[in-house]
PDB file of C-alpha atoms in Angstrom:
ATOM      1  CA  MET A   1     -34.838 -23.198 -26.378  1.00 53.00           C
ATOM      2  CA  SER A   2     -35.794 -26.246 -28.457  1.00 52.00           C
ATOM      3  CA  ASN A   3     -33.319 -25.210 -31.179  1.00 55.00           C
ATOM      4  CA  MET A   4     -30.198 -25.480 -28.996  1.00 66.00           C
ATOM      5  CA  SER A   5     -27.803 -27.880 -30.662  1.00 64.00           C
ATOM      6  CA  GLY A   6     -24.191 -28.655 -31.387  1.00 70.00           C
ATOM      7  CA  THR A   7     -22.843 -28.849 -27.840  1.00 85.00           C
ATOM      8  CA  VAL A   8     -19.100 -28.136 -27.919  1.00 89.00           C
ATOM      9  CA  LEU A   9     -16.599 -28.711 -25.118  1.00 92.00           C
ATOM     10  CA  THR A  10     -14.308 -25.804 -24.325  1.00 95.00           C
ATOM     11  CA  ALA A  11     -10.538 -26.355 -24.052  1.00 95.00           C
ATOM     12  CA  ALA A  12     -10.962 -26.446 -20.266  1.00 96.00           C
ATOM     13  CA  GLY A  13     -13.856 -28.869 -20.686  1.00 94.00           C
ATOM     14  CA  ARG A  14     -11.766 -31.257 -22.762  1.00 93.00           C
ATOM     15  CA  LYS A  15      -8.984 -31.064 -20.187  1.00 94.00           C
ATOM     16  CA  LEU A  16     -11.462 -31.957 -17.424  1.00 93.00           C
ATOM     17  CA  GLN A  17     -12.995 -34.738 -19.525  1.00 91.00           C
ATOM     18  CA  ALA A  18      -9.546 -36.350 -19.839  1.00 91.00           C
ATOM     19  CA  LYS A  19      -9.317 -36.331 -16.038  1.00 91.00           C
ATOM     20  CA  VAL A  20     -12.784 -37.924 -15.806  1.00 88.00           C
ATOM     21  CA  GLN A  21     -11.696 -40.708 -18.156  1.00 86.00           C
ATOM     22  CA  ALA A  22      -8.791 -41.288 -15.773  1.00 87.00           C
ATOM     23  CA  GLY A  23     -11.177 -41.609 -12.814  1.00 87.00           C
ATOM     24  CA  ALA A  24     -11.853 -38.048 -11.580  1.00 88.00           C
ATOM     25  CA  THR A  25     -15.423 -37.025 -10.736  1.00 88.00           C
ATOM     26  CA  LEU A  26     -17.213 -34.679 -13.132  1.00 89.00           C
ATOM     27  CA  THR A  27     -19.222 -32.297 -10.922  1.00 91.00           C
ATOM     28  CA  PHE A  28     -21.609 -29.952 -12.712  1.00 91.00           C
ATOM     29  CA  THR A  29     -22.229 -26.705 -10.811  1.00 92.00           C
ATOM     30  CA  LYS A  30     -24.555 -24.425 -12.792  1.00 93.00           C
ATOM     31  CA  MET A  31     -25.840 -23.360 -16.195  1.00 93.00           C
ATOM     32  CA  LYS A  32     -26.107 -19.971 -17.864  1.00 95.00           C
ATOM     33  CA  LEU A  33     -28.100 -18.526 -20.739  1.00 94.00           C
ATOM     34  CA  GLY A  34     -27.000 -15.535 -22.793  1.00 95.00           C
ATOM     35  CA  ASP A  35     -27.564 -13.629 -26.010  1.00 95.00           C
ATOM     36  CA  GLY A  36     -24.023 -13.710 -27.394  1.00 94.00           C
ATOM     37  CA  ASN A  37     -23.374 -14.340 -31.081  1.00 90.00           C
ATOM     38  CA  GLU A  38     -20.278 -16.550 -30.975  1.00 87.00           C
ATOM     39  CA  SER A  39     -19.761 -19.323 -33.510  1.00 85.00           C
ATOM     40  CA  ALA A  40     -18.773 -22.898 -32.656  1.00 81.00           C
ATOM     41  CA  SER A  41     -15.177 -22.076 -33.618  1.00 83.00           C
ATOM     42  CA  ASP A  42     -15.065 -19.330 -30.939  1.00 88.00           C
ATOM     43  CA  VAL A  43     -15.994 -21.665 -28.071  1.00 91.00           C
ATOM     44  CA  ASP A  44     -12.606 -23.253 -27.483  1.00 92.00           C
ATOM     45  CA  SER A  45     -10.986 -20.453 -25.492  1.00 92.00           C
ATOM     46  CA  LEU A  46     -14.080 -19.112 -23.700  1.00 95.00           C
ATOM     47  CA  THR A  47     -14.229 -19.084 -19.893  1.00 96.00           C
ATOM     48  CA  ASN A  48     -17.753 -17.641 -19.771  1.00 97.00           C
ATOM     49  CA  LEU A  49     -20.598 -17.007 -22.190  1.00 96.00           C
ATOM     50  CA  VAL A  50     -20.025 -14.073 -24.535  1.00 96.00           C
ATOM     51  CA  SER A  51     -23.030 -12.224 -23.102  1.00 96.00           C
ATOM     52  CA  PRO A  52     -24.451 -14.007 -20.028  1.00 96.00           C
ATOM     53  CA  LYS A  53     -27.943 -12.900 -18.989  1.00 95.00           C
ATOM     54  CA  LEU A  54     -29.323 -15.547 -16.620  1.00 93.00           C
ATOM     55  CA  GLU A  55     -27.736 -18.073 -14.264  1.00 92.00           C
ATOM     56  CA  LEU A  56     -29.623 -21.304 -13.610  1.00 89.00           C
ATOM     57  CA  GLY A  57     -29.131 -23.507 -10.608  1.00 86.00           C
ATOM     58  CA  ILE A  58     -29.090 -27.196 -11.505  1.00 86.00           C
ATOM     59  CA  SER A  59     -32.220 -29.048 -10.464  1.00 82.00           C
ATOM     60  CA  SER A  60     -31.294 -32.533 -11.638  1.00 81.00           C
ATOM     61  CA  VAL A  61     -28.778 -34.617 -13.538  1.00 83.00           C
ATOM     62  CA  THR A  62     -29.613 -37.989 -15.041  1.00 81.00           C
ATOM     63  CA  ALA A  63     -27.016 -40.268 -16.605  1.00 77.00           C
ATOM     64  CA  GLU A  64     -27.860 -43.270 -18.737  1.00 76.00           C
ATOM     65  CA  ASN A  65     -25.519 -45.207 -21.002  1.00 76.00           C
ATOM     66  CA  SER A  66     -23.153 -42.473 -22.271  1.00 77.00           C
ATOM     67  CA  MET A  67     -25.694 -39.637 -22.219  1.00 81.00           C
ATOM     68  CA  CYS A  68     -26.053 -37.128 -19.400  1.00 84.00           C
ATOM     69  CA  THR A  69     -29.027 -34.741 -19.145  1.00 86.00           C
ATOM     70  CA  ILE A  70     -28.561 -31.644 -16.982  1.00 88.00           C
ATOM     71  CA  THR A  71     -31.743 -29.765 -16.088  1.00 86.00           C
ATOM     72  CA  GLY A  72     -32.436 -26.329 -14.637  1.00 86.00           C
ATOM     73  CA  LEU A  73     -35.432 -24.025 -14.498  1.00 82.00           C
ATOM     74  CA  ILE A  74     -35.792 -20.725 -16.282  1.00 84.00           C
ATOM     75  CA  VAL A  75     -37.936 -18.324 -14.255  1.00 80.00           C
ATOM     76  CA  ASN A  76     -38.472 -14.925 -15.832  1.00 79.00           C
ATOM     77  CA  SER A  77     -38.972 -13.270 -12.441  1.00 79.00           C
ATOM     78  CA  LYS A  78     -35.134 -13.311 -12.274  1.00 81.00           C
ATOM     79  CA  VAL A  79     -34.740 -11.585 -15.656  1.00 88.00           C
ATOM     80  CA  SER A  80     -34.229  -7.817 -15.474  1.00 87.00           C
ATOM     81  CA  ALA A  81     -34.323  -7.315 -19.265  1.00 90.00           C
ATOM     82  CA  GLY A  82     -35.744  -9.716 -21.832  1.00 91.00           C
ATOM     83  CA  PHE A  83     -33.289 -11.384 -24.207  1.00 93.00           C
ATOM     84  CA  TYR A  84     -32.991 -13.935 -26.992  1.00 93.00           C
ATOM     85  CA  ALA A  85     -31.277 -17.062 -25.646  1.00 92.00           C
ATOM     86  CA  ARG A  86     -28.647 -17.679 -28.336  1.00 93.00           C
ATOM     87  CA  GLU A  87     -26.075 -19.397 -26.116  1.00 94.00           C
ATOM     88  CA  ALA A  88     -26.189 -21.808 -23.193  1.00 94.00           C
ATOM     89  CA  GLY A  89     -23.292 -22.989 -21.084  1.00 95.00           C
ATOM     90  CA  VAL A  90     -22.780 -25.601 -18.406  1.00 94.00           C
ATOM     91  CA  PHE A  91     -20.109 -25.156 -15.749  1.00 96.00           C
ATOM     92  CA  ALA A  92     -18.219 -27.835 -13.844  1.00 94.00           C
ATOM     93  CA  LYS A  93     -15.637 -28.097 -11.085  1.00 94.00           C
ATOM     94  CA  ASP A  94     -12.114 -29.025 -12.131  1.00 95.00           C
ATOM     95  CA  PRO A  95     -10.157 -30.591  -9.217  1.00 92.00           C
ATOM     96  CA  ALA A  96      -7.135 -28.392 -10.016  1.00 93.00           C
ATOM     97  CA  ASP A  97      -8.553 -25.299 -11.716  1.00 94.00           C
ATOM     98  CA  GLY A  98     -11.826 -24.732  -9.827  1.00 95.00           C
ATOM     99  CA  GLU A  99     -15.046 -23.880 -11.645  1.00 97.00           C
ATOM    100  CA  ILE A 100     -14.748 -23.849 -15.434  1.00 97.00           C
ATOM    101  CA  LEU A 101     -17.007 -23.382 -18.445  1.00 97.00           C
ATOM    102  CA  TYR A 102     -17.313 -27.024 -19.522  1.00 95.00           C
ATOM    103  CA  ALA A 103     -19.465 -26.833 -22.659  1.00 93.00           C
ATOM    104  CA  ILE A 104     -21.587 -24.483 -24.767  1.00 94.00           C
ATOM    105  CA  CYS A 105     -24.484 -25.037 -27.142  1.00 91.00           C
ATOM    106  CA  LEU A 106     -25.799 -22.433 -29.569  1.00 91.00           C
ATOM    107  CA  ASP A 107     -29.229 -21.574 -30.985  1.00 90.00           C
ATOM    108  CA  PRO A 108     -29.410 -20.001 -34.458  1.00 88.00           C
ATOM    109  CA  ASN A 109     -33.166 -19.389 -34.019  1.00 88.00           C
ATOM    110  CA  PRO A 110     -33.398 -18.338 -30.367  1.00 90.00           C
ATOM    111  CA  ASP A 111     -36.484 -18.092 -28.196  1.00 88.00           C
ATOM    112  CA  PHE A 112     -37.209 -14.899 -26.280  1.00 89.00           C
ATOM    113  CA  VAL A 113     -36.949 -14.973 -22.483  1.00 88.00           C
ATOM    114  CA  PRO A 114     -39.337 -12.282 -21.207  1.00 86.00           C
ATOM    115  CA  PRO A 115     -38.382  -9.899 -18.381  1.00 87.00           C
ATOM    116  CA  ALA A 116     -39.794  -9.894 -14.858  1.00 83.00           C
ATOM    117  CA  THR A 117     -41.988  -6.939 -15.848  1.00 83.00           C
ATOM    118  CA  ALA A 118     -43.948  -9.140 -18.287  1.00 76.00           C
ATOM    119  CA  ALA A 119     -47.647  -9.499 -17.547  1.00 64.00           C
ATOM    120  CA  VAL A 120     -47.295 -13.198 -16.668  1.00 62.00           C
ATOM    121  CA  VAL A 121     -44.578 -14.896 -14.642  1.00 62.00           C
ATOM    122  CA  GLU A 122     -43.288 -17.783 -16.738  1.00 68.00           C
ATOM    123  CA  SER A 123     -41.095 -20.759 -16.000  1.00 72.00           C
ATOM    124  CA  ALA A 124     -39.716 -23.485 -18.214  1.00 77.00           C
ATOM    125  CA  GLU A 125     -37.418 -26.459 -17.858  1.00 78.00           C
ATOM    126  CA  PHE A 126     -34.134 -26.135 -19.695  1.00 83.00           C
ATOM    127  CA  ALA A 127     -31.989 -29.190 -20.356  1.00 84.00           C
ATOM    128  CA  MET A 128     -28.595 -29.794 -21.917  1.00 86.00           C
ATOM    129  CA  VAL A 129     -27.712 -33.287 -23.119  1.00 84.00           C
ATOM    130  CA  LEU A 130     -24.040 -34.253 -23.156  1.00 85.00           C
ATOM    131  CA  SER A 131     -22.193 -37.372 -24.196  1.00 81.00           C
ATOM    132  CA  ILE A 132     -19.993 -38.413 -21.271  1.00 76.00           C
ATOM    133  CA  SER A 133     -17.458 -41.216 -21.490  1.00 70.00           C
ATOM    134  CA  ASN A 134     -17.644 -42.171 -17.813  1.00 68.00           C
ATOM    135  CA  VAL A 135     -21.178 -41.598 -16.496  1.00 67.00           C
ATOM    136  CA  ALA A 136     -20.362 -43.502 -13.301  1.00 69.00           C
ATOM    137  CA  ASN A 137     -18.223 -40.526 -12.242  1.00 74.00           C
ATOM    138  CA  VAL A 138     -20.821 -37.789 -12.775  1.00 79.00           C
ATOM    139  CA  ALA A 139     -21.949 -35.685  -9.813  1.00 72.00           C
ATOM    140  CA  VAL A 140     -23.878 -32.435  -9.449  1.00 68.00           C
ATOM    141  CA  THR A 141     -24.092 -29.402  -7.206  1.00 67.00           C
ATOM    142  CA  ILE A 142     -27.844 -28.980  -6.674  1.00 64.00           C
ATOM    143  CA  ASP A 143     -28.922 -25.383  -6.099  1.00 61.00           C
ATOM    144  CA  PRO A 144     -30.655 -25.382  -2.659  1.00 55.00           C
ATOM    145  CA  ASN A 145     -32.578 -22.271  -3.676  1.00 53.00           C
ATOM    146  CA  GLY A 146     -33.590 -23.710  -7.017  1.00 52.00           C
ATOM    147  CA  LEU A 147     -37.067 -24.745  -7.970  1.00 51.00           C
ATOM    148  CA  THR A 148     -38.100 -28.320  -8.558  1.00 53.00           C
ATOM    149  CA  THR A 149     -41.062 -29.414 -10.642  1.00 55.00           C
ATOM    150  CA  VAL A 150     -43.378 -32.296  -9.787  1.00 51.00           C
ATOM    151  CA  ASP A 151     -41.936 -34.200 -12.746  1.00 58.00           C
ATOM    152  CA  MET A 152     -38.419 -33.787 -11.336  1.00 51.00           C
ATOM    153  CA  LEU A 153     -39.525 -35.072  -7.935  1.00 50.00           C
ATOM    154  CA  ASN A 154     -41.307 -38.031  -9.533  1.00 56.00           C
ATOM    155  CA  SER A 155     -38.185 -38.817 -11.531  1.00 58.00           C
ATOM    156  CA  ALA A 156     -35.961 -38.645  -8.444  1.00 51.00           C
ATOM    157  CA  ALA A 157     -38.383 -40.935  -6.590  1.00 54.00           C
ATOM    158  CA  ARG A 158     -38.463 -43.239  -9.643  1.00 64.00           C
ATOM    159  CA  ILE A 159     -42.244 -42.988  -9.864  1.00 71.00           C
ATOM    160  CA  MET A 160     -43.444 -44.487 -13.144  1.00 76.00           C
ATOM    161  CA  GLN A 161     -44.935 -41.977 -15.566  1.00 77.00           C
ATOM    162  CA  ARG A 162     -47.579 -42.530 -18.232  1.00 78.00           C
ATOM    163  CA  SER A 163     -46.665 -42.115 -21.937  1.00 83.00           C
ATOM    164  CA  THR A 164     -42.966 -42.187 -21.056  1.00 82.00           C
ATOM    165  CA  ALA A 165     -40.167 -44.165 -22.714  1.00 84.00           C
ATOM    166  CA  TYR A 166     -38.128 -46.519 -20.495  1.00 82.00           C
ATOM    167  CA  SER A 167     -35.116 -48.633 -21.372  1.00 83.00           C
ATOM    168  CA  LEU A 168     -34.559 -52.293 -20.569  1.00 85.00           C
ATOM    169  CA  GLY A 169     -33.765 -52.999 -16.906  1.00 83.00           C
ATOM    170  CA  VAL A 170     -35.029 -49.692 -15.481  1.00 81.00           C
ATOM    171  CA  ARG A 171     -36.824 -50.150 -12.155  1.00 80.00           C
ATOM    172  CA  MET A 172     -39.683 -47.846 -11.222  1.00 78.00           C
ATOM    173  CA  TYR A 173     -42.258 -47.532  -8.478  1.00 73.00           C
ATOM    174  CA  ASP A 174     -45.986 -47.292  -9.115  1.00 78.00           C
ATOM    175  CA  LYS A 175     -48.204 -45.569  -6.551  1.00 71.00           C
ATOM    176  CA  GLN A 176     -50.599 -48.533  -6.635  1.00 76.00           C
ATOM    177  CA  LEU A 177     -47.902 -50.890  -5.318  1.00 76.00           C
ATOM    178  CA  LYS A 178     -47.240 -51.666  -1.679  1.00 74.00           C
ATOM    179  CA  PRO A 179     -44.006 -50.158  -0.259  1.00 71.00           C
ATOM    180  CA  GLY A 180     -40.983 -52.229  -1.198  1.00 71.00           C
ATOM    181  CA  LEU A 181     -42.404 -53.494  -4.507  1.00 80.00           C
ATOM    182  CA  GLU A 182     -41.077 -52.247  -7.865  1.00 81.00           C
ATOM    183  CA  LEU A 183     -41.724 -52.681 -11.560  1.00 84.00           C
ATOM    184  CA  GLU A 184     -38.836 -53.652 -13.837  1.00 86.00           C
ATOM    185  CA  CYS A 185     -38.831 -52.847 -17.546  1.00 86.00           C
ATOM    186  CA  THR A 186     -38.372 -56.151 -19.406  1.00 89.00           C
ATOM    187  CA  THR A 187     -39.077 -54.721 -22.865  1.00 89.00           C
ATOM    188  CA  ALA A 188     -37.854 -51.247 -23.806  1.00 87.00           C
ATOM    189  CA  GLY A 189     -40.659 -48.968 -24.916  1.00 87.00           C
ATOM    190  CA  THR A 190     -43.217 -46.347 -23.928  1.00 88.00           C
ATOM    191  CA  THR A 191     -45.768 -46.798 -21.169  1.00 86.00           C
ATOM    192  CA  ALA A 192     -49.473 -46.582 -21.955  1.00 84.00           C
ATOM    193  CA  ALA A 193     -51.395 -43.332 -21.528  1.00 82.00           C
ATOM    194  CA  THR A 194     -53.723 -44.912 -18.938  1.00 80.00           C
ATOM    195  CA  ASN A 195     -52.976 -46.688 -15.675  1.00 75.00           C
ATOM    196  CA  ILE A 196     -52.972 -50.456 -15.445  1.00 75.00           C
ATOM    197  CA  ASP A 197     -54.869 -51.896 -12.459  1.00 75.00           C
ATOM    198  CA  LEU A 198     -52.188 -53.289 -10.145  1.00 71.00           C
ATOM    199  CA  SER A 199     -54.422 -53.781  -7.091  1.00 67.00           C
ATOM    200  CA  ALA A 200     -54.059 -57.561  -7.281  1.00 64.00           C
TER     201      ALA A 200
END
């Protein structure tokens, strides 16, 4: 799903975004993948994907500056028939209208999601990146039955990762540190591939 691009807000999504700018909370509820063939101009009036095939519970949401990354896990054991993932949608809760289709992104060169009958059970992280005007008011409904990867847990615990880019001011924990101590990023950049000895 690396080709997904051109995220477009639906009419309902734009309506909710206006409420968020006025102070309402933007609560993401779930994501879906499908094999529909809509164009970007068709998105405006949609309330669901054109051809939904797989619903993803949200595993994590991270917001930084004006960008919000929503992550779920694709597990093919939940796929009855394989499909090409041409469309992806993220849903949110409108305080007046209930759950709505907030935004869609499309893939002109889709990847194939194999069915549960495939020889190997596969899983993959799927993320949608959105530009949000008020990231302080972003919330998420985490799927209690969803899967969480080690990377997601490390991110939630703010455990510093090797070969990972961090922005200025981010505070992380390193497993070598005593409880209560943190590292603060004073120069934006990418961490080294090997651990630094922090025993002293």
